[in-house]
PDB file of C-alpha atoms and ligand atoms in Angstrom:
ATOM      1  CA  MET A  85      -0.036  -0.230  -0.199  1.00 45.00           C
ATOM      2  CA  THR A  86       1.070   3.625  -0.631  1.00 39.00           C
ATOM      3  CA  THR A  87      -0.505   5.595   1.995  1.00 43.00           C
ATOM      4  CA  SER A  88      -1.035   5.839   5.653  1.00 35.00           C
ATOM      5  CA  GLN A  89      -3.869   3.941   7.239  1.00 37.00           C
ATOM      6  CA  SER A  90      -5.377   6.647   9.166  1.00 37.00           C
ATOM      7  CA  GLY A  91      -6.589  10.134   9.215  1.00 37.00           C
ATOM      8  CA  THR A  92      -6.704  12.519   5.954  1.00 39.00           C
ATOM      9  CA  THR A  93      -4.068  11.498   3.183  1.00 44.00           C
ATOM     10  CA  ALA A  94      -3.128  13.135  -0.047  1.00 42.00           C
ATOM     11  CA  ALA A  95       0.015  13.405  -2.162  1.00 44.00           C
ATOM     12  CA  PRO A  96       1.365  16.755  -1.436  1.00 47.00           C
ATOM     13  CA  GLY A  97      -0.085  19.360  -3.806  1.00 48.00           C
ATOM     14  CA  ALA A  98      -2.841  17.044  -4.792  1.00 50.00           C
ATOM     15  CA  LEU A  99      -6.046  18.049  -4.944  1.00 77.00           C
ATOM     16  CA  GLY A 100      -7.870  14.506  -4.128  1.00 90.00           C
ATOM     17  CA  ARG A 101      -8.314  13.123  -0.194  1.00 93.00           C
ATOM     18  CA  VAL A 102      -8.649  10.086   0.834  1.00 96.00           C
ATOM     19  CA  THR A 103      -9.968   9.714   4.229  1.00 96.00           C
ATOM     20  CA  PHE A 104     -10.000   6.309   6.212  1.00 97.00           C
ATOM     21  CA  LEU A 105     -12.683   5.647   8.545  1.00 97.00           C
ATOM     22  CA  ASP A 106     -15.149   3.205  10.449  1.00 97.00           C
ATOM     23  CA  GLY A 107     -18.330   3.477   8.558  1.00 98.00           C
ATOM     24  CA  GLN A 108     -21.963   1.865   9.091  1.00 98.00           C
ATOM     25  CA  GLY A 109     -21.925  -1.043  11.442  1.00 98.00           C
ATOM     26  CA  GLU A 110     -18.311   0.086  12.000  1.00 97.00           C
ATOM     27  CA  LEU A 111     -17.068  -1.459   8.882  1.00 98.00           C
ATOM     28  CA  PRO A 112     -13.434  -0.200   7.499  1.00 98.00           C
ATOM     29  CA  MET A 113     -14.135   2.399   4.601  1.00 98.00           C
ATOM     30  CA  LEU A 114     -12.765   5.175   2.563  1.00 98.00           C
ATOM     31  CA  GLU A 115     -13.855   8.437   1.731  1.00 98.00           C
ATOM     32  CA  ILE A 116     -12.704  10.135  -1.397  1.00 98.00           C
ATOM     33  CA  SER A 117     -13.060  13.563  -2.177  1.00 97.00           C
ATOM     34  CA  THR A 118     -11.971  15.344  -5.384  1.00 96.00           C
ATOM     35  CA  PRO A 119     -12.776  18.668  -6.886  1.00 95.00           C
ATOM     36  CA  TRP A 120     -15.454  17.868  -8.768  1.00 96.00           C
ATOM     37  CA  SER A 121     -16.979  14.869  -6.743  1.00 97.00           C
ATOM     38  CA  SER A 122     -17.169  12.874  -3.505  1.00 98.00           C
ATOM     39  CA  ALA A 123     -17.431   9.054  -3.400  1.00 98.00           C
ATOM     40  CA  ALA A 124     -17.742   6.201  -0.452  1.00 98.00           C
ATOM     41  CA  ILE A 125     -16.203   2.512  -0.826  1.00 98.00           C
ATOM     42  CA  TYR A 126     -16.313   0.025   2.011  1.00 98.00           C
ATOM     43  CA  LEU A 127     -13.552  -2.626   1.842  1.00 98.00           C
ATOM     44  CA  GLN A 128     -16.385  -5.265   2.195  1.00 98.00           C
ATOM     45  CA  GLY A 129     -17.077  -6.448  -1.104  1.00 98.00           C
ATOM     46  CA  ALA A 130     -14.740  -3.439  -2.407  1.00 98.00           C
ATOM     47  CA  HIS A 131     -18.114  -1.829  -2.446  1.00 98.00           C
ATOM     48  CA  VAL A 132     -18.489   1.404  -3.654  1.00 99.00           C
ATOM     49  CA  THR A 133     -21.513   2.967  -1.924  1.00 98.00           C
ATOM     50  CA  GLN A 134     -21.639   6.512  -3.150  1.00 98.00           C
ATOM     51  CA  PHE A 135     -20.530   8.484  -5.838  1.00 98.00           C
ATOM     52  CA  LYS A 136     -21.910  12.644  -6.045  1.00 98.00           C
ATOM     53  CA  LYS A 137     -20.940  15.235  -8.200  1.00 97.00           C
ATOM     54  CA  LYS A 138     -20.740  18.888  -6.521  1.00 95.00           C
ATOM     55  CA  ASP A 139     -24.244  20.287  -6.895  1.00 92.00           C
ATOM     56  CA  GLU A 140     -26.026  17.270  -8.225  1.00 96.00           C
ATOM     57  CA  PRO A 141     -27.943  14.771  -6.370  1.00 96.00           C
ATOM     58  CA  PRO A 142     -26.305  11.049  -5.704  1.00 98.00           C
ATOM     59  CA  MET A 143     -25.799   9.138  -8.563  1.00 98.00           C
ATOM     60  CA  LEU A 144     -25.914   5.761  -6.707  1.00 98.00           C
ATOM     61  CA  PHE A 145     -28.714   4.679  -4.615  1.00 98.00           C
ATOM     62  CA  LEU A 146     -28.133   3.084  -1.123  1.00 98.00           C
ATOM     63  CA  SER A 147     -30.789   1.540   0.415  1.00 98.00           C
ATOM     64  CA  GLN A 148     -31.904   2.973   4.173  1.00 98.00           C
ATOM     65  CA  CYS A 149     -32.505  -0.441   5.076  1.00 98.00           C
ATOM     66  CA  SER A 150     -29.459  -2.014   4.132  1.00 98.00           C
ATOM     67  CA  ARG A 151     -27.385  -4.148   6.102  1.00 98.00           C
ATOM     68  CA  PHE A 152     -23.913  -2.923   7.078  1.00 98.00           C
ATOM     69  CA  VAL A 153     -22.741  -6.409   8.782  1.00 98.00           C
ATOM     70  CA  GLU A 154     -19.736  -8.623   8.265  1.00 97.00           C
ATOM     71  CA  GLY A 155     -20.456 -10.974   5.796  1.00 96.00           C
ATOM     72  CA  GLN A 156     -23.776  -9.635   4.381  1.00 97.00           C
ATOM     73  CA  PRO A 157     -24.357  -7.906   0.993  1.00 98.00           C
ATOM     74  CA  ILE A 158     -24.854  -4.326   1.073  1.00 98.00           C
ATOM     75  CA  ARG A 159     -27.931  -3.007  -0.268  1.00 98.00           C
ATOM     76  CA  GLY A 160     -27.032  -0.299  -3.335  1.00 98.00           C
ATOM     77  CA  GLY A 161     -24.105   1.120  -4.441  1.00 98.00           C
ATOM     78  CA  ILE A 162     -22.204  -1.168  -6.523  1.00 99.00           C
ATOM     79  CA  PRO A 163     -21.960  -4.544  -5.561  1.00 98.00           C
ATOM     80  CA  VAL A 164     -18.734  -6.696  -7.373  1.00 98.00           C
ATOM     81  CA  VAL A 165     -20.546  -9.984  -8.134  1.00 98.00           C
ATOM     82  CA  PHE A 166     -17.948 -12.652  -9.002  1.00 98.00           C
ATOM     83  CA  PRO A 167     -17.007 -15.767  -9.618  1.00 98.00           C
ATOM     84  CA  TRP A 168     -20.915 -16.395 -10.672  1.00 98.00           C
ATOM     85  CA  PHE A 169     -24.235 -14.278 -11.042  1.00 98.00           C
ATOM     86  CA  GLY A 170     -27.661 -15.204  -9.798  1.00 95.00           C
ATOM     87  CA  GLN A 171     -27.989 -18.254  -7.755  1.00 92.00           C
ATOM     88  CA  ARG A 172     -25.800 -21.374  -7.863  1.00 89.00           C
ATOM     89  CA  GLU A 173     -27.086 -24.660  -6.177  1.00 83.00           C
ATOM     90  CA  GLY A 174     -25.586 -24.857  -2.541  1.00 83.00           C
ATOM     91  CA  LEU A 175     -24.128 -21.555  -2.565  1.00 87.00           C
ATOM     92  CA  GLY A 176     -25.383 -17.780  -2.215  1.00 86.00           C
ATOM     93  CA  GLN A 177     -26.520 -15.440  -4.882  1.00 95.00           C
ATOM     94  CA  HIS A 178     -23.922 -13.316  -6.978  1.00 97.00           C
ATOM     95  CA  GLY A 179     -20.709 -15.138  -5.702  1.00 97.00           C
ATOM     96  CA  PHE A 180     -18.703 -14.551  -2.610  1.00 97.00           C
ATOM     97  CA  ALA A 181     -16.752 -11.175  -3.821  1.00 98.00           C
ATOM     98  CA  ARG A 182     -19.300  -8.844  -2.532  1.00 98.00           C
ATOM     99  CA  VAL A 183     -19.019 -10.380   1.060  1.00 97.00           C
ATOM    100  CA  LYS A 184     -15.514 -10.605   1.534  1.00 98.00           C
ATOM    101  CA  THR A 185     -13.040  -7.986   2.959  1.00 98.00           C
ATOM    102  CA  TRP A 186     -10.634  -6.935   0.490  1.00 98.00           C
ATOM    103  CA  ASP A 187      -6.857  -5.722   0.676  1.00 98.00           C
ATOM    104  CA  LEU A 188      -6.735  -2.113   0.090  1.00 98.00           C
ATOM    105  CA  LYS A 189      -3.426  -2.086  -2.239  1.00 98.00           C
ATOM    106  CA  GLU A 190      -2.986   1.268  -3.248  1.00 97.00           C
ATOM    107  CA  VAL A 191      -4.329   4.749  -2.787  1.00 96.00           C
ATOM    108  CA  ALA A 192      -2.899   7.189  -5.641  1.00 93.00           C
ATOM    109  CA  PRO A 193      -4.000  10.767  -5.552  1.00 92.00           C
ATOM    110  CA  ALA A 194      -2.887  12.318  -8.939  1.00 94.00           C
ATOM    111  CA  PRO A 195      -1.797  15.655  -9.767  1.00 92.00           C
ATOM    112  CA  ASP A 196      -4.934  16.399 -12.147  1.00 93.00           C
ATOM    113  CA  GLY A 197      -6.999  15.964  -8.524  1.00 95.00           C
ATOM    114  CA  SER A 198      -8.296  12.533  -9.270  1.00 96.00           C
ATOM    115  CA  VAL A 199      -8.027   9.478  -7.114  1.00 97.00           C
ATOM    116  CA  SER A 200      -7.410   6.092  -8.016  1.00 97.00           C
ATOM    117  CA  VAL A 201      -7.651   3.236  -5.599  1.00 98.00           C
ATOM    118  CA  ARG A 202      -6.559  -0.960  -6.471  1.00 98.00           C
ATOM    119  CA  PHE A 203      -7.936  -3.488  -4.308  1.00 98.00           C
ATOM    120  CA  ARG A 204      -7.303  -7.182  -4.271  1.00 98.00           C
ATOM    121  CA  LEU A 205      -9.925  -9.911  -3.320  1.00 98.00           C
ATOM    122  CA  PRO A 206      -8.059 -12.006  -0.384  1.00 98.00           C
ATOM    123  CA  ALA A 207      -7.307 -15.752  -0.709  1.00 96.00           C
ATOM    124  CA  CYS A 208     -10.656 -17.215   0.982  1.00 96.00           C
ATOM    125  CA  PRO A 209     -11.786 -21.090   1.391  1.00 95.00           C
ATOM    126  CA  GLU A 210     -14.802 -20.194  -1.332  1.00 95.00           C
ATOM    127  CA  ALA A 211     -12.005 -19.834  -4.152  1.00 95.00           C
ATOM    128  CA  SER A 212     -10.374 -23.220  -3.683  1.00 94.00           C
ATOM    129  CA  ASP A 213     -13.436 -24.763  -5.597  1.00 92.00           C
ATOM    130  CA  PHE A 214     -12.288 -22.682  -8.453  1.00 96.00           C
ATOM    131  CA  THR A 215      -9.255 -22.507 -10.828  1.00 98.00           C
ATOM    132  CA  PRO A 216      -6.801 -20.507  -9.393  1.00 98.00           C
ATOM    133  CA  PHE A 217      -7.451 -16.892  -9.781  1.00 98.00           C
ATOM    134  CA  THR A 218      -6.449 -13.529  -8.677  1.00 98.00           C
ATOM    135  CA  ALA A 219      -9.199 -10.659  -8.879  1.00 98.00           C
ATOM    136  CA  ASP A 220      -8.149  -6.634  -8.869  1.00 98.00           C
ATOM    137  CA  TYR A 221     -10.538  -4.021  -8.863  1.00 98.00           C
ATOM    138  CA  LEU A 222      -9.560  -0.658  -9.402  1.00 98.00           C
ATOM    139  CA  VAL A 223     -11.618   2.379  -8.794  1.00 98.00           C
ATOM    140  CA  THR A 224     -10.802   6.105  -9.988  1.00 98.00           C
ATOM    141  CA  VAL A 225     -12.819   8.851  -8.789  1.00 98.00           C
ATOM    142  CA  SER A 226     -12.866  12.226 -10.923  1.00 97.00           C
ATOM    143  CA  GLN A 227     -15.673  13.909 -12.569  1.00 96.00           C
ATOM    144  CA  SER A 228     -16.920  10.733 -13.723  1.00 98.00           C
ATOM    145  CA  LEU A 229     -16.427   7.220 -11.605  1.00 98.00           C
ATOM    146  CA  THR A 230     -14.204   4.680 -13.305  1.00 98.00           C
ATOM    147  CA  LEU A 231     -14.358   0.939 -12.390  1.00 98.00           C
ATOM    148  CA  GLN A 232     -11.851  -1.784 -13.552  1.00 98.00           C
ATOM    149  CA  LEU A 233     -12.240  -5.681 -12.496  1.00 98.00           C
ATOM    150  CA  VAL A 234      -9.197  -7.361 -13.512  1.00 98.00           C
ATOM    151  CA  ILE A 235      -9.029 -11.225 -13.482  1.00 98.00           C
ATOM    152  CA  THR A 236      -6.367 -13.284 -14.159  1.00 98.00           C
ATOM    153  CA  ASN A 237      -6.137 -16.897 -14.647  1.00 98.00           C
ATOM    154  CA  GLN A 238      -3.055 -17.998 -12.512  1.00 98.00           C
ATOM    155  CA  SER A 239      -3.459 -21.797 -13.574  1.00 98.00           C
ATOM    156  CA  ASN A 240      -0.467 -23.194 -16.053  1.00 97.00           C
ATOM    157  CA  ASP A 241      -3.034 -25.864 -17.564  1.00 97.00           C
ATOM    158  CA  ALA A 242      -6.530 -24.688 -16.838  1.00 98.00           C
ATOM    159  CA  GLU A 243      -9.257 -22.859 -18.238  1.00 98.00           C
ATOM    160  CA  PHE A 244     -11.265 -20.712 -15.404  1.00 98.00           C
ATOM    161  CA  THR A 245     -14.868 -20.232 -16.499  1.00 98.00           C
ATOM    162  CA  PHE A 246     -16.845 -17.311 -14.613  1.00 98.00           C
ATOM    163  CA  GLU A 247     -19.236 -14.453 -14.755  1.00 98.00           C
ATOM    164  CA  ASN A 248     -18.933 -10.951 -13.417  1.00 98.00           C
ATOM    165  CA  CYS A 249     -20.807  -8.377 -12.925  1.00 98.00           C
ATOM    166  CA  LEU A 250     -21.038  -4.559 -11.673  1.00 99.00           C
ATOM    167  CA  HIS A 251     -24.177  -4.267 -10.223  1.00 98.00           C
ATOM    168  CA  SER A 252     -24.542  -0.723 -10.270  1.00 98.00           C
ATOM    169  CA  TYR A 253     -27.721   0.920  -8.457  1.00 99.00           C
ATOM    170  CA  PHE A 254     -28.623   4.121  -9.385  1.00 98.00           C
ATOM    171  CA  GLU A 255     -30.437   6.712  -7.977  1.00 98.00           C
ATOM    172  CA  VAL A 256     -33.494   8.345 -10.180  1.00 98.00           C
ATOM    173  CA  SER A 257     -36.095  11.150  -9.204  1.00 98.00           C
ATOM    174  CA  ASP A 258     -39.186   8.912 -10.041  1.00 98.00           C
ATOM    175  CA  ILE A 259     -38.947   5.295 -11.974  1.00 98.00           C
ATOM    176  CA  THR A 260     -42.304   5.814 -13.624  1.00 98.00           C
ATOM    177  CA  ALA A 261     -40.505   9.060 -15.404  1.00 98.00           C
ATOM    178  CA  ILE A 262     -37.140   8.085 -16.420  1.00 98.00           C
ATOM    179  CA  SER A 263     -36.275   6.059 -19.412  1.00 98.00           C
ATOM    180  CA  VAL A 264     -33.255   4.087 -20.555  1.00 98.00           C
ATOM    181  CA  SER A 265     -31.703   4.178 -24.212  1.00 98.00           C
ATOM    182  CA  GLY A 266     -28.980   1.421 -25.816  1.00 98.00           C
ATOM    183  CA  LEU A 267     -30.977  -1.378 -25.752  1.00 98.00           C
ATOM    184  CA  ASN A 268     -33.285  -1.702 -29.021  1.00 98.00           C
ATOM    185  CA  GLY A 269     -32.914  -4.735 -30.748  1.00 98.00           C
ATOM    186  CA  LEU A 270     -31.009  -6.995 -28.109  1.00 98.00           C
ATOM    187  CA  ASN A 271     -32.501 -10.028 -26.965  1.00 98.00           C
ATOM    188  CA  TYR A 272     -32.952 -10.669 -23.454  1.00 98.00           C
ATOM    189  CA  LEU A 273     -33.706 -13.196 -20.802  1.00 98.00           C
ATOM    190  CA  ASP A 274     -36.560 -12.242 -18.703  1.00 98.00           C
ATOM    191  CA  LYS A 275     -36.280 -13.274 -15.126  1.00 97.00           C
ATOM    192  CA  VAL A 276     -39.624 -12.222 -14.311  1.00 97.00           C
ATOM    193  CA  ALA A 277     -40.916 -14.721 -17.093  1.00 97.00           C
ATOM    194  CA  HIS A 278     -39.227 -17.601 -16.216  1.00 95.00           C
ATOM    195  CA  PHE A 279     -36.047 -16.850 -18.195  1.00 95.00           C
ATOM    196  CA  VAL A 280     -38.036 -16.697 -21.819  1.00 97.00           C
ATOM    197  CA  GLU A 281     -35.858 -15.416 -24.308  1.00 98.00           C
ATOM    198  CA  GLN A 282     -37.441 -12.211 -25.584  1.00 97.00           C
ATOM    199  CA  THR A 283     -36.071  -9.053 -28.359  1.00 98.00           C
ATOM    200  CA  GLU A 284     -36.462  -5.664 -27.126  1.00 98.00           C
ATOM    201  CA  THR A 285     -38.304  -3.395 -29.122  1.00 97.00           C
ATOM    202  CA  ASN A 286     -38.823  -0.121 -27.707  1.00 95.00           C
ATOM    203  CA  GLU A 287     -36.304   2.449 -28.617  1.00 97.00           C
ATOM    204  CA  THR A 288     -36.229   3.800 -25.107  1.00 98.00           C
ATOM    205  CA  LEU A 289     -37.553   1.184 -21.960  1.00 98.00           C
ATOM    206  CA  ARG A 290     -39.692   2.751 -19.403  1.00 98.00           C
ATOM    207  CA  ILE A 291     -40.532   1.079 -16.242  1.00 98.00           C
ATOM    208  CA  ALA A 292     -44.026   0.432 -15.027  1.00 98.00           C
ATOM    209  CA  SER A 293     -43.970  -3.503 -13.506  1.00 98.00           C
ATOM    210  CA  GLU A 294     -41.065  -5.648 -12.047  1.00 98.00           C
ATOM    211  CA  VAL A 295     -38.325  -5.785 -14.684  1.00 98.00           C
ATOM    212  CA  ASP A 296     -35.443  -8.286 -14.190  1.00 98.00           C
ATOM    213  CA  ARG A 297     -33.701  -8.570 -17.557  1.00 98.00           C
ATOM    214  CA  VAL A 298     -30.186 -10.258 -18.656  1.00 98.00           C
ATOM    215  CA  TYR A 299     -29.414  -8.475 -22.296  1.00 98.00           C
ATOM    216  CA  GLN A 300     -27.325 -10.630 -24.281  1.00 98.00           C
ATOM    217  CA  ASN A 301     -24.548  -9.624 -26.723  1.00 98.00           C
ATOM    218  CA  ALA A 302     -25.008  -6.046 -25.250  1.00 98.00           C
ATOM    219  CA  THR A 303     -21.915  -3.964 -25.393  1.00 98.00           C
ATOM    220  CA  GLY A 304     -22.722  -0.572 -26.099  1.00 98.00           C
ATOM    221  CA  THR A 305     -23.077   2.525 -24.008  1.00 98.00           C
ATOM    222  CA  VAL A 306     -26.681   2.568 -21.932  1.00 98.00           C
ATOM    223  CA  GLU A 307     -28.251   5.753 -21.051  1.00 98.00           C
ATOM    224  CA  ILE A 308     -30.570   6.651 -18.172  1.00 98.00           C
ATOM    225  CA  LEU A 309     -33.003   9.843 -19.062  1.00 98.00           C
ATOM    226  CA  ASP A 310     -34.006  11.550 -15.976  1.00 98.00           C
ATOM    227  CA  PRO A 311     -36.046  14.554 -16.982  1.00 97.00           C
ATOM    228  CA  ARG A 312     -36.883  15.416 -13.287  1.00 97.00           C
ATOM    229  CA  PHE A 313     -33.190  15.439 -12.222  1.00 97.00           C
ATOM    230  CA  GLY A 314     -32.521  17.119 -15.423  1.00 97.00           C
ATOM    231  CA  ARG A 315     -29.819  14.860 -15.983  1.00 97.00           C
ATOM    232  CA  ILE A 316     -28.120  11.942 -18.176  1.00 98.00           C
ATOM    233  CA  ILE A 317     -26.270   8.897 -16.187  1.00 98.00           C
ATOM    234  CA  ARG A 318     -24.294   7.150 -19.150  1.00 98.00           C
ATOM    235  CA  ILE A 319     -22.942   3.982 -18.624  1.00 98.00           C
ATOM    236  CA  GLU A 320     -20.098   3.105 -21.080  1.00 98.00           C
ATOM    237  CA  LYS A 321     -18.134  -0.241 -21.055  1.00 98.00           C
ATOM    238  CA  HIS A 322     -15.770  -2.063 -22.184  1.00 98.00           C
ATOM    239  CA  GLY A 323     -14.809  -6.321 -21.908  1.00 98.00           C
ATOM    240  CA  SER A 324     -18.830  -6.540 -21.092  1.00 98.00           C
ATOM    241  CA  ALA A 325     -21.165  -8.293 -23.199  1.00 98.00           C
ATOM    242  CA  SER A 326     -24.078  -8.531 -20.767  1.00 98.00           C
ATOM    243  CA  THR A 327     -26.331  -5.698 -19.455  1.00 98.00           C
ATOM    244  CA  VAL A 328     -28.842  -6.213 -16.437  1.00 98.00           C
ATOM    245  CA  VAL A 329     -31.846  -4.152 -15.918  1.00 98.00           C
ATOM    246  CA  TRP A 330     -33.444  -4.518 -12.551  1.00 98.00           C
ATOM    247  CA  ASN A 331     -36.291  -2.555 -10.599  1.00 98.00           C
ATOM    248  CA  PRO A 332     -37.910  -4.941  -7.933  1.00 98.00           C
ATOM    249  CA  TRP A 333     -41.488  -2.489  -8.193  1.00 98.00           C
ATOM    250  CA  THR A 334     -44.004  -3.261  -5.183  1.00 98.00           C
ATOM    251  CA  ALA A 335     -44.640  -7.146  -4.121  1.00 98.00           C
ATOM    252  CA  LYS A 336     -40.683  -8.160  -4.391  1.00 98.00           C
ATOM    253  CA  SER A 337     -39.521  -4.824  -2.438  1.00 98.00           C
ATOM    254  CA  ARG A 338     -41.817  -6.084   0.092  1.00 98.00           C
ATOM    255  CA  GLN A 339     -40.119  -9.365   0.054  1.00 98.00           C
ATOM    256  CA  MET A 340     -36.429  -7.848   0.781  1.00 98.00           C
ATOM    257  CA  PRO A 341     -35.972  -7.159   4.312  1.00 98.00           C
ATOM    258  CA  ASP A 342     -32.757  -4.557   3.631  1.00 98.00           C
ATOM    259  CA  PHE A 343     -35.015  -2.602   1.087  1.00 98.00           C
ATOM    260  CA  GLY A 344     -37.778  -0.124   1.924  1.00 98.00           C
ATOM    261  CA  ASP A 345     -41.341  -0.868   0.559  1.00 98.00           C
ATOM    262  CA  GLU A 346     -41.216   2.550  -1.438  1.00 98.00           C
ATOM    263  CA  GLU A 347     -37.432   2.638  -2.501  1.00 98.00           C
ATOM    264  CA  PHE A 348     -38.233   0.917  -6.093  1.00 98.00           C
ATOM    265  CA  GLU A 349     -39.985   4.377  -6.790  1.00 98.00           C
ATOM    266  CA  ARG A 350     -36.186   6.043  -7.104  1.00 98.00           C
ATOM    267  CA  MET A 351     -33.825   3.268  -7.805  1.00 98.00           C
ATOM    268  CA  ILE A 352     -32.869   1.096 -11.092  1.00 99.00           C
ATOM    269  CA  CYS A 353     -29.890  -1.292 -11.582  1.00 99.00           C
ATOM    270  CA  VAL A 354     -28.157  -0.961 -14.973  1.00 98.00           C
ATOM    271  CA  GLU A 355     -25.353  -3.461 -14.566  1.00 98.00           C
ATOM    272  CA  ALA A 356     -22.435  -4.322 -16.997  1.00 98.00           C
ATOM    273  CA  GLY A 357     -20.835  -7.704 -17.187  1.00 98.00           C
ATOM    274  CA  ASN A 358     -20.664 -11.453 -18.489  1.00 98.00           C
ATOM    275  CA  VAL A 359     -23.383 -13.147 -17.163  1.00 98.00           C
ATOM    276  CA  ALA A 360     -25.069 -16.408 -18.490  1.00 96.00           C
ATOM    277  CA  SER A 361     -24.107 -17.587 -22.336  1.00 96.00           C
ATOM    278  CA  ASN A 362     -21.795 -14.531 -22.164  1.00 98.00           C
ATOM    279  CA  SER A 363     -19.738 -15.769 -19.217  1.00 98.00           C
ATOM    280  CA  ILE A 364     -15.929 -15.715 -19.918  1.00 98.00           C
ATOM    281  CA  SER A 365     -13.799 -18.999 -20.235  1.00 98.00           C
ATOM    282  CA  LEU A 366      -9.997 -17.723 -19.652  1.00 98.00           C
ATOM    283  CA  PRO A 367      -7.291 -19.867 -20.827  1.00 98.00           C
ATOM    284  CA  PRO A 368      -4.041 -20.416 -18.428  1.00 98.00           C
ATOM    285  CA  GLY A 369      -2.640 -17.195 -17.704  1.00 98.00           C
ATOM    286  CA  ALA A 370      -4.867 -15.046 -19.082  1.00 98.00           C
ATOM    287  CA  THR A 371      -6.388 -11.948 -18.025  1.00 98.00           C
ATOM    288  CA  SER A 372     -10.121 -10.278 -18.524  1.00 98.00           C
ATOM    289  CA  THR A 373     -11.025  -6.733 -17.638  1.00 98.00           C
ATOM    290  CA  LEU A 374     -14.187  -5.294 -17.406  1.00 98.00           C
ATOM    291  CA  THR A 375     -14.318  -1.272 -17.389  1.00 98.00           C
ATOM    292  CA  VAL A 376     -17.427   0.719 -16.566  1.00 98.00           C
ATOM    293  CA  LYS A 377     -17.309   4.264 -16.672  1.00 98.00           C
ATOM    294  CA  LEU A 378     -20.179   6.022 -15.291  1.00 98.00           C
ATOM    295  CA  ALA A 379     -20.779   9.603 -16.132  1.00 98.00           C
ATOM    296  CA  THR A 380     -23.732  12.059 -15.834  1.00 98.00           C
ATOM    297  CA  GLU A 381     -24.462  14.952 -17.920  1.00 96.00           C
ATOM    298  CA  THR A 382     -27.331  17.620 -18.096  1.00 96.00           C
ATOM    299  CA  LEU A 383     -30.561  16.763 -19.540  1.00 95.00           C
ATOM    300  CA  THR A 384     -31.844  19.946 -21.465  1.00 87.00           C
TER     301      THR A 384
HETATM  302  O1  TA6 B 668     -29.378  -8.199 -11.242  1.00 79.86           O
HETATM  303  C1  TA6 B 668     -30.790  -8.641 -10.948  1.00 79.86           C
HETATM  304  C2  TA6 B 668     -30.796  -9.709  -9.912  1.00 79.86           C
HETATM  305  O2  TA6 B 668     -29.823 -10.789 -10.076  1.00 79.86           O
HETATM  306  C3  TA6 B 668     -32.315  -9.533  -9.338  1.00 79.86           C
HETATM  307  O3  TA6 B 668     -32.565 -11.132  -9.991  1.00 79.86           O
HETATM  308  C4  TA6 B 668     -32.385  -9.406  -7.951  1.00 79.86           C
HETATM  309  O4  TA6 B 668     -32.682 -10.582  -7.190  1.00 79.86           O
HETATM  310  C5  TA6 B 668     -30.919  -8.885  -7.792  1.00 79.86           C
HETATM  311  O5  TA6 B 668     -30.101  -9.060  -8.535  1.00 79.86           O
HETATM  312  C6  TA6 B 668     -30.760  -8.676  -6.146  1.00 79.86           C
HETATM  313  O6  TA6 B 668     -30.039  -9.778  -5.552  1.00 79.86           O
HETATM  314  P1  TA6 B 668     -29.442  -9.977  -3.921  1.00 79.86           P
HETATM  315  O7  TA6 B 668     -28.666 -11.072  -4.331  1.00 79.86           O
HETATM  316  O8  TA6 B 668     -28.421  -9.019  -4.424  1.00 79.86           O
HETATM  317  O9  TA6 B 668     -30.879  -9.979  -3.268  1.00 79.86           O
END
């Protein structure tokens, strides 16, 4: 690690600042501030729980009912889903990476005011069922938020097959007032309709009921248009062939103990990753990088 463990740390002359704290539930976290924005990251799950540009509403949604308990997922922000997505028999949902406490390897405030931090998933018993791998996660906070999940197959002779997903929860003014563009023409697995495969025919997607869709072979940029907040959230990605869109709506919200009954009204998940038929098979020694850039701009 290249900076001290406590107090406020910044490279001399740099404008970015990193503060190490005990967050909710006394879980260790980092608060980052830059000339343009602020962010919060918990070591558990290397979980970005907030990114906010100055003079804008938060970009990420974080549930008021979230647990902050060691070994349990945080509800909201950006869970790192790896090495599997969804249910896996006998194992938990969405992999173990989101509930492990990641090692903080580097904190790098840059002269231009941005701040990058790098985490590594530590060795853990759950990983021993998989081909040996390393997982690094680089988070860069500036005018936008850039996330890079870097998986390397450390085996000399075996493939490593996995799924990954940056399960971003976005804050919106009103779920019925927003629309999502960039999905038209794509095929998706509809989890609300028993995984039946459908084709997106809408130019922009509007949400008026539970939506849980895995868009396949979806490599393009997606935008959330939010007229009441007067902003666009742009999700730009590389190394990702799947986009997942989720809003639990009323009944599912009530089933989730760590999510408020009405909170579905002001969130939407638009997630970038490689899941289902887009899972990744990495040859021995190879590396795969999933990069997601989240940015906002004014909607006029
Ligand atoms: O990405 C959408 C999804 O897979 C949904 O099916 C939904 O249940 C959600 O993730 C949340 O999963 P979680 O395990 O965090 O409750």
